[in-house]
Amino acid sequence: MPDAIPALKAQQSGKETGKDILSEQPAYDLIELFFFAYRDFVSDPDRILDEYGFGRAHHRVLHFVSRQPGLTIAELLDILRITKQSLNRVLKELIEKGFIESRMGTSDRRQRLLFATPQGHDLALKLAKLQTRRIMRALSEMEPEGKEAVSRYLLRLIDPDDRTHVKQLVFGSGKT
Amino acid sequence: MPDAIPALKAQQSGKETGKDILSEQPAYDLIELFFFAYRDFVSDPDRILDEYGFGRAHHRVLHFVSRQPGLTIAELLDILRITKQSLNRVLKELIEKGFIESRMGTSDRRQRLLFATPQGHDLALKLAKLQTRRIMRALSEMEPEGKEAVSRYLLRLIDPDDRTHVKQLVFGSGKT
DNA sequence: GAGATATGTCAACAAGGCTGACATAAAAAT
DNA sequence: ATTTTTATGTCAGCCTTGTTGACATATCTC
């Protein structure tokens, strides 16, 4: 990281007020690459979603419901970090159009358990494959350790409090 | 990548219709980690932006103008991929509040060259440092090759057509 | 039975995208 | 020199997706 070098020198030669110099020198490269990568990454599904009259909000909901059959509203809200009113708007549309089904909870009948219909699974898979194509292109020619590094990096960008939760969600159990 | 293994087996044992099996098996882990990481990454600056009456759109504009003094409207539009009307709304506010300055182009007087004011640079730096803290936390205990891998991965997620442009923007010249 | 919890819903609003139409000044082309 | 193209600005209205606040219902828990 070229940006860090002048900072390090400044610190070593003189005295700085900041606590940790390395964290004080902006990592412009990773900040900007993250922006551009995300910009392009989420744009792939847009065209397809459009055909169904859906947006990115629908995509997120459908994705997690498809991945976690039986997800409750509360769990989904915790994943997406939006209000129940916002969620309900898109969820309602997904249900009306037959992509998601809501069943009453068995142990707790106040809960709604969400399931993707076959149609819902199809669409979710289609979109996931599209994004996977981009990911595979980026991973190609990359060592397994490289993929490991990327995975660990992304995981550690997440708020520490959420990491175990996310790990469970993503990997199924609790490893890294 | 555990997801790819069953696919590979399916392909090797039988015959599939898809072109490339590896790209057909959803990389759920990287898809979801990317979502959660981005969610938390962009949330850091929000509180500070709020104090100034700004949103994420203002942040993006300010960031790139601060990083590239003399950026033109057209270049900014190309980076952000939004319409000029959308850009103008937030840009106007940034100029009115004294965070960005717009000067007439010298060689082409139709152009507006954008510059961050000292106040603008201060805010941009403050936000960049905040995000850098998260990045450094994620990179800690990571080998230099790990950081390299992350950087290359993000770069290669970007549309191929844009990569050289982004490289120039991010790294200053044209290396990788 | 009382209170807490999971969800649904109405209404209003804000941010930040979009389209379409039109205006101006300056550069470029003829 | 005139015409055309380009870079930007602006008005008006719309859409998606987020927000808050208030209130309703069913069900679980104590």
XYZ file of C-alpha atoms (C1' of nucleotides) in Angstrom:
412
model
C 0.000 0.000 0.000
C 1.923 2.986 -1.294
C -0.152 5.457 0.706
C 1.092 4.103 3.973
C 4.748 4.551 3.257
C 5.049 8.341 3.537
C 3.028 8.172 6.722
C 5.280 5.597 8.217
C 8.310 7.684 7.395
C 6.705 10.779 8.857
C 6.023 8.898 12.034
C 9.426 7.333 12.291
C 11.290 10.538 11.633
C 9.119 12.938 13.580
C 6.275 12.797 16.023
C 2.596 12.529 15.184
C -0.459 13.321 17.259
C -2.528 10.371 16.015
C -2.715 7.117 17.905
C -1.956 4.592 15.201
C -0.348 5.917 12.063
C -1.186 2.975 9.915
C -4.871 3.402 10.582
C -4.596 7.153 10.103
C -3.357 6.968 6.532
C -6.410 6.464 4.363
C -6.459 3.185 2.462
C -7.802 4.916 -0.607
C -7.143 1.923 -2.812
C -9.283 -0.502 -0.846
C -11.966 2.092 -0.182
C -12.356 2.877 -3.850
C -11.971 -0.641 -5.163
C -14.711 -1.694 -2.793
C -16.969 1.005 -4.152
C -16.396 0.125 -7.790
C -16.592 -3.604 -7.198
C -19.866 -3.324 -5.353
C -21.249 -0.959 -7.947
C -20.708 -3.487 -10.711
C -21.492 -6.530 -8.612
C -25.018 -5.483 -7.727
C -25.749 -4.168 -11.176
C -25.739 -7.600 -12.792
C -29.093 -8.758 -11.459
C -30.832 -5.481 -12.187
C -31.818 -6.261 -15.751
C -33.419 -9.547 -14.821
C -35.172 -8.130 -11.787
C -36.598 -5.457 -14.010
C -38.352 -8.054 -16.146
C -40.207 -9.205 -13.061
C -41.008 -5.722 -11.841
C -38.681 -6.178 -8.905
C -35.860 -4.067 -7.497
C -32.795 -4.704 -5.417
C -34.817 -4.742 -2.229
C -36.816 -7.669 -3.566
C -33.610 -9.409 -4.530
C -32.193 -9.211 -1.032
C -35.358 -10.540 0.546
C -35.749 -13.341 -1.947
C -32.113 -14.317 -1.652
C -32.117 -14.806 2.087
C -35.495 -16.492 2.178
C -34.435 -18.853 -0.561
C -31.233 -19.624 1.266
C -32.874 -20.074 4.652
C -36.227 -21.759 4.269
C -38.377 -21.054 7.290
C -36.782 -17.716 8.075
C -38.935 -15.559 10.330
C -39.752 -11.896 9.855
C -37.665 -10.945 12.869
C -34.632 -12.818 11.571
C -34.984 -11.242 8.174
C -35.243 -7.792 9.705
C -32.054 -8.441 11.607
C -30.237 -9.451 8.450
C -31.408 -6.589 6.313
C -31.398 -3.897 8.995
C -34.445 -2.128 7.694
C -37.781 -1.405 9.318
C -40.603 -3.879 9.235
C -42.641 -1.403 7.172
C -39.985 -1.308 4.477
C -39.660 -5.043 4.533
C -43.370 -5.588 4.417
C -43.788 -3.552 1.296
C -41.468 -5.662 -0.800
C -42.326 -8.905 0.945
C -45.998 -8.384 0.190
C -45.220 -8.014 -3.488
C -43.054 -11.124 -3.505
C -45.866 -13.090 -1.891
C -48.559 -11.696 -4.181
C -46.528 -12.561 -7.247
C -45.951 -16.073 -5.982
C -42.238 -16.012 -5.251
C -42.483 -16.386 -1.506
C -44.887 -18.185 0.768
C -45.636 -17.298 4.364
C -46.734 -20.021 6.744
C -47.714 -19.787 10.368
C -45.064 -20.899 12.834
C -45.537 -24.315 14.364
C -44.101 -23.858 17.841
C -44.949 -20.165 17.999
C -48.018 -19.399 15.954
C -47.389 -15.663 16.001
C -44.385 -16.141 13.782
C -44.484 -16.200 9.997
C -42.118 -18.666 8.442
C -41.024 -17.639 4.996
C -40.354 -20.038 2.137
C -39.468 -19.484 -1.473
C -41.860 -21.130 -3.911
C -40.374 -23.162 -6.775
C -40.684 -20.023 -8.883
C -38.943 -18.057 -6.153
C -36.104 -20.548 -5.905
C -35.663 -20.439 -9.669
C -35.292 -16.696 -9.735
C -33.016 -16.616 -6.696
C -30.790 -19.236 -8.261
C -30.699 -17.446 -11.574
C -29.526 -14.259 -9.897
C -27.026 -16.046 -7.681
C -25.508 -17.755 -10.695
C -25.172 -14.477 -12.466
C -23.231 -12.994 -9.593
C -21.238 -16.169 -9.205
C -20.032 -15.852 -12.757
C -18.492 -12.510 -11.903
C -16.989 -13.895 -8.721
C -15.452 -16.861 -10.505
C -13.950 -14.616 -13.105
C -12.346 -12.620 -10.306
C -11.122 -15.716 -8.498
C -9.684 -17.415 -11.544
C -5.907 -17.682 -11.513
C -6.090 -17.182 -7.785
C -4.587 -19.615 -5.274
C -6.852 -21.202 -2.680
C -5.068 -19.050 -0.088
C -6.114 -16.031 -2.090
C -9.736 -17.027 -1.869
C -9.245 -17.655 1.830
C -7.792 -14.180 2.260
C -10.708 -12.550 0.471
C -13.197 -14.456 2.538
C -11.497 -13.618 5.802
C -11.131 -9.992 4.829
C -14.806 -9.607 4.070
C -15.790 -11.377 7.242
C -13.584 -9.137 9.324
C -15.007 -6.005 7.772
C -18.268 -6.940 9.441
C -19.082 -5.556 12.865
C -17.514 -7.900 15.429
C -20.835 -8.374 17.229
C -22.385 -9.767 14.076
C -19.614 -11.995 12.905
C -20.670 -15.203 14.571
C -24.207 -14.654 13.414
C -23.058 -14.066 9.856
C -20.738 -17.042 9.971
C -23.624 -19.228 10.969
C -25.756 -17.794 8.227
C -23.133 -18.058 5.532
C -21.246 -21.195 6.407
C -24.012 -23.052 8.158
C -22.132 -23.763 11.373
C -19.493 -21.648 13.071
C -16.088 -22.087 11.499
C -14.075 -19.550 9.505
C -15.069 -23.582 -1.846
C -17.330 -26.375 -0.642
C -20.202 -25.432 -2.939
C -18.200 -26.216 -6.016
C -17.341 -29.739 -5.084
C -20.683 -31.443 -5.593
C -21.019 -29.631 -8.903
C -17.682 -30.823 -10.067
C -18.595 -34.349 -9.179
C -21.915 -34.081 -10.977
C -20.127 -32.876 -14.060
C -17.393 -35.440 -13.969
C -19.749 -38.345 -13.459
C -22.536 -37.318 -15.777
C -23.152 -34.703 -18.417
C -24.386 -31.167 -17.792
C -25.996 -28.672 -20.125
C -24.262 -25.605 -18.620
C -21.106 -24.234 -20.133
C -18.891 -23.984 -17.076
C -19.907 -25.950 -14.035
C -17.742 -24.026 -11.664
C -19.536 -20.831 -12.488
C -22.910 -22.544 -12.201
C -22.595 -23.433 -8.538
C -23.549 -20.340 -6.576
C -20.759 -18.918 -4.440
C -23.172 -18.141 -1.650
C -20.412 -17.445 0.825
C -18.779 -14.683 -1.161
C -22.102 -13.255 -2.272
C -23.356 -12.947 1.260
C -20.100 -11.852 2.855
C -19.919 -9.102 0.294
C -23.385 -7.961 1.217
C -22.750 -7.888 4.955
C -19.317 -6.342 4.611
C -20.578 -3.549 2.414
C -23.557 -2.983 4.678
C -21.313 -2.324 7.653
C -18.566 -0.602 5.715
C -20.747 2.189 4.391
C -22.593 2.598 7.657
C -19.583 4.007 9.508
C -19.644 7.460 7.929
C -23.400 7.839 8.273
C -23.417 9.329 11.757
C -20.895 11.998 10.852
C -22.568 12.811 7.559
C -25.789 13.250 9.455
C -24.284 16.040 11.534
C -23.636 17.967 8.345
C -27.024 17.243 6.846
C -25.418 15.055 4.209
C -26.139 11.536 3.004
C -24.201 8.807 1.301
C -24.630 10.430 -2.071
C -22.824 13.509 -0.796
C -20.091 11.326 0.600
C -19.388 9.674 -2.723
C -19.222 12.983 -4.544
C -17.042 14.629 -1.943
C -14.725 11.654 -1.786
C -13.903 11.565 -5.463
C -13.640 15.312 -5.820
C -11.336 15.463 -2.843
C -9.222 12.697 -4.269
C -9.108 14.131 -7.774
C -8.869 17.888 -7.659
C -10.073 19.363 -10.913
C -12.450 16.534 -11.720
C -15.040 17.499 -14.309
C -18.758 16.853 -14.147
C -18.531 14.320 -16.958
C -15.767 12.373 -15.255
C -17.690 12.351 -12.013
C -20.805 11.114 -13.778
C -18.796 8.311 -15.281
C -17.487 7.269 -11.895
C -20.782 7.386 -10.075
C -22.964 6.129 -12.907
C -25.901 8.326 -12.056
C -27.675 10.984 -14.075
C -26.522 14.552 -14.120
C -29.770 15.588 -12.470
C -29.123 13.316 -9.528
C -25.548 14.474 -9.294
C -26.492 18.102 -9.531
C -28.832 17.915 -6.603
C -26.190 16.778 -4.149
C -23.366 18.695 -5.776
C -25.313 21.927 -5.461
C -25.715 21.355 -1.747
C -22.024 20.586 -1.318
C -21.132 23.806 -3.105
C -23.665 25.899 -1.203
C -22.398 24.609 2.105
C -18.831 25.359 1.117
C -17.384 21.865 0.792
C -16.764 21.956 -2.936
C -15.820 24.699 -5.341
C -16.576 24.767 -9.049
C -14.275 26.675 -11.397
C -14.508 27.208 -15.101
C -12.241 24.991 -17.177
C -9.117 26.650 -18.545
C -8.617 24.867 -21.854
C -12.325 24.167 -22.337
C -14.387 26.864 -20.726
C -17.584 24.832 -20.894
C -16.245 22.453 -18.317
C -16.583 22.886 -14.582
C -13.567 21.776 -12.629
C -14.436 20.634 -9.140
C -12.246 21.144 -6.096
C -12.763 20.389 -2.457
C -12.413 23.409 -0.197
C -10.235 23.051 2.928
C -13.450 22.266 4.806
C -14.321 19.694 2.157
C -10.931 18.045 2.370
C -11.230 17.882 6.130
C -14.534 16.091 6.025
C -13.450 13.749 3.247
C -10.333 12.837 5.191
C -12.274 12.297 8.383
C -14.602 9.874 6.645
C -11.792 8.091 4.838
C -9.929 7.585 8.087
C -13.010 6.152 9.679
C -13.360 3.568 6.935
C -9.652 2.921 6.969
C -9.847 1.961 10.603
C -12.274 -0.807 9.693
C -10.116 -1.898 6.787
C -6.981 -2.053 8.915
C -8.770 -4.107 11.496
C -9.721 -6.550 8.763
C -6.219 -6.625 7.300
C -4.432 -7.087 10.595
C -2.777 -10.466 10.995
C -2.907 -10.765 7.239
C 0.138 -11.377 5.068
C 1.029 -8.870 2.370
C -0.025 -11.507 -0.172
C -3.414 -11.569 1.508
C -3.818 -7.868 0.971
C -2.667 -8.341 -2.597
C -5.267 -11.020 -3.117
C -8.046 -8.851 -1.770
C -7.009 -5.969 -3.940
C -6.810 -8.096 -7.069
C -10.114 -9.744 -6.310
C -11.939 -6.455 -5.959
C -10.327 -5.096 -9.088
C -11.350 -8.126 -11.077
C -14.935 -7.909 -9.903
C -15.131 -4.667 -11.828
C -16.361 -4.690 -15.410
C -13.360 -5.428 -17.641
C -13.983 -2.324 -19.741
C -13.603 -0.147 -16.686
C -10.626 -1.747 -15.073
C -7.899 0.327 -16.624
C -9.862 3.455 -15.884
C -10.325 2.433 -12.267
C -6.698 1.429 -11.949
C -5.676 4.861 -13.094
C -8.073 6.453 -10.688
C -7.119 4.346 -7.719
C -3.428 3.756 -8.195
C -2.584 6.888 -10.103
C -0.949 5.228 -13.076
C -1.781 1.890 -14.696
C -0.158 -0.980 -12.874
C -1.845 -3.704 -10.840
C -56.138 -12.337 33.267
C -52.157 -9.062 32.434
C -48.407 -7.967 30.011
C -44.973 -8.915 26.577
C -44.019 -10.301 21.869
C -44.427 -11.099 16.629
C -46.442 -9.325 13.136
C -49.471 -6.241 10.122
C -51.005 -1.790 8.557
C -52.035 3.171 7.753
C -50.203 7.670 6.774
C -46.761 10.830 5.870
C -42.222 11.960 4.700
C -37.122 11.930 2.911
C -33.213 10.483 0.145
C -31.651 9.502 -3.973
C -32.374 7.325 -8.077
C -34.933 8.050 -12.865
C -37.007 10.266 -17.449
C -38.074 13.989 -20.579
C -37.784 18.521 -22.123
C -35.548 22.600 -22.725
C -31.676 26.356 -22.214
C -27.007 28.260 -22.671
C -22.376 28.801 -23.746
C -18.447 27.300 -25.915
C -15.964 24.225 -28.912
C -15.654 21.895 -33.307
C -16.891 21.074 -37.902
C -18.451 22.524 -42.228
C -19.368 32.439 -40.656
C -22.719 29.431 -39.826
C -24.066 25.084 -38.159
C -23.616 21.356 -35.202
C -21.973 19.100 -31.308
C -20.622 19.066 -26.575
C -20.649 20.236 -21.489
C -23.364 21.724 -18.321
C -27.658 23.512 -15.802
C -32.466 23.323 -14.683
C -37.514 22.454 -14.246
C -41.017 19.152 -13.337
C -42.579 14.900 -12.067
C -42.134 10.074 -10.967
C -40.325 5.615 -8.628
C -37.985 2.812 -5.190
C -36.682 2.207 -0.871
C -35.638 3.864 3.248
C -37.661 6.483 7.609
C -41.032 7.687 11.866
C -45.189 7.320 14.619
C -49.443 5.371 15.807
C -52.347 1.728 16.333
C -54.399 -3.291 15.780
C -54.365 -8.307 16.446
C -53.108 -12.689 17.785
C -50.478 -15.425 20.657
C -47.229 -16.557 24.127
C -45.621 -16.027 28.936
C -46.049 -15.064 33.649
